[in-house]
Short mmCIF file of C-alpha atoms in Angstrom, two decimals:
data_model
loop_
_atom_site.label_atom_id
_atom_site.label_comp_id
_atom_site.label_asym_id
_atom_site.label_seq_id
_atom_site.Cartn_x
_atom_site.Cartn_y
_atom_site.Cartn_z
CA MET A 216 33.25 38.39 -46.63
CA PRO A 217 33.08 41.95 -45.29
CA GLY A 218 32.60 42.19 -41.55
CA GLY A 219 33.30 38.48 -40.99
CA TRP A 220 36.01 39.21 -38.46
CA ARG A 221 33.58 41.38 -36.49
CA LYS A 222 31.09 38.54 -36.25
CA TRP A 223 33.72 36.14 -34.95
CA THR A 224 35.13 38.74 -32.57
CA GLY A 225 31.65 39.27 -31.12
CA ILE A 226 31.02 35.55 -30.82
CA GLY A 227 34.44 35.11 -29.21
CA LEU A 228 33.71 37.82 -26.66
CA ILE A 229 30.38 36.22 -25.77
CA GLY A 230 32.16 32.87 -25.39
CA LEU A 231 34.83 34.51 -23.27
CA SER A 232 32.12 35.78 -20.95
CA GLY A 233 31.25 32.13 -20.29
CA VAL A 234 34.85 31.46 -19.31
CA TRP A 235 34.79 34.42 -16.90
CA PHE A 236 31.52 33.07 -15.46
CA ALA A 237 33.01 29.61 -14.88
CA LEU A 238 36.05 31.16 -13.23
CA MET A 239 33.81 33.27 -11.00
CA LEU A 240 31.94 30.15 -9.88
CA SER A 241 35.20 28.34 -9.10
CA VAL A 242 36.65 31.14 -6.93
CA PRO A 243 35.25 29.81 -3.59
CA PHE A 244 37.30 26.64 -4.03
CA TRP A 245 40.62 28.46 -4.49
CA PRO A 246 43.13 28.51 -1.60
CA PHE A 247 43.13 32.28 -0.99
CA SER A 248 41.88 34.48 1.82
CA PHE A 249 38.29 35.66 1.83
CA GLU A 250 39.28 39.19 0.76
CA VAL A 251 41.22 37.93 -2.27
CA LYS A 252 38.36 35.59 -3.24
CA ALA A 253 35.86 38.44 -3.01
CA LEU A 254 38.07 40.68 -5.14
CA LEU A 255 38.56 37.95 -7.76
CA ALA A 256 34.83 37.16 -7.88
CA ILE A 257 34.00 40.84 -8.44
CA LEU A 258 36.74 41.14 -11.06
CA PHE A 259 35.44 38.09 -12.96
CA LEU A 260 31.88 39.39 -12.72
CA VAL A 261 32.88 42.73 -14.24
CA LEU A 262 34.95 41.05 -16.96
CA MET A 263 32.05 38.72 -17.74
CA GLU A 264 29.54 41.56 -18.11
CA VAL A 265 31.88 43.75 -20.16
CA SER A 266 32.86 40.98 -22.58
CA PHE A 267 29.25 39.80 -22.98
CA TRP A 268 27.83 43.25 -23.71
CA LEU A 269 30.69 44.18 -26.04
CA GLY A 270 30.16 40.94 -27.95
CA ALA A 271 26.41 41.52 -28.05
CA ALA A 272 26.94 45.06 -29.33
CA ILE A 273 29.22 43.80 -32.10
CA VAL A 274 27.08 40.83 -33.15
CA GLY A 275 23.73 42.33 -32.17
CA LYS A 276 22.81 44.14 -35.35
CA GLN A 277 23.60 41.14 -37.57
CA ALA A 278 21.86 38.67 -35.28
CA LEU A 279 18.82 40.90 -34.92
CA SER A 280 18.49 41.48 -38.66
CA ARG A 281 18.81 37.73 -39.30
CA PHE A 282 16.17 37.01 -36.66
CA TRP A 283 13.71 39.53 -38.12
CA ALA A 284 14.30 38.32 -41.69
CA ALA A 285 13.50 34.73 -40.68
CA ARG A 286 10.45 35.86 -38.74
CA ARG A 287 9.19 38.01 -41.62
CA SER A 288 9.51 35.17 -44.15
CA LYS A 289 7.61 32.82 -41.81
CA ARG A 290 4.82 35.32 -41.25
CA GLU A 291 4.31 36.21 -44.90
CA GLY A 292 4.07 32.61 -46.06
CA PRO A 293 3.30 31.71 -49.69
CA ALA A 294 2.03 34.40 -52.03
CA GLU A 295 -1.72 34.47 -52.53
CA GLY A 296 -3.34 34.92 -55.90
CA PRO A 297 -6.38 37.09 -56.66
CA GLY A 298 -9.45 35.78 -54.88
CA ASP A 299 -7.40 33.52 -52.60
CA GLY A 300 -7.18 35.95 -49.67
CA PRO A 301 -9.16 35.89 -46.45
CA GLY A 302 -12.79 36.91 -46.82
CA GLN A 303 -12.91 35.83 -50.46
CA THR A 304 -15.57 33.30 -51.42
#
């Protein structure tokens, strides 16, 4: 499967952004000074954004093409024969 590792890398990076987010939310409960907590929260925020957008950039094209293909097939529906279209009596 060509490109399969890219898909899983992108999904892994998006999942990792959730881990960074959870760590960022837990920082206020850690036993460090305010300055260290602020630095850690900013660090986790940056790591979260970078990993999410890298993962989205890797997976994005595949996910977007899959989304549009599903949407297109839904919109087109079953094929119509001659005289079956709208406005035909």
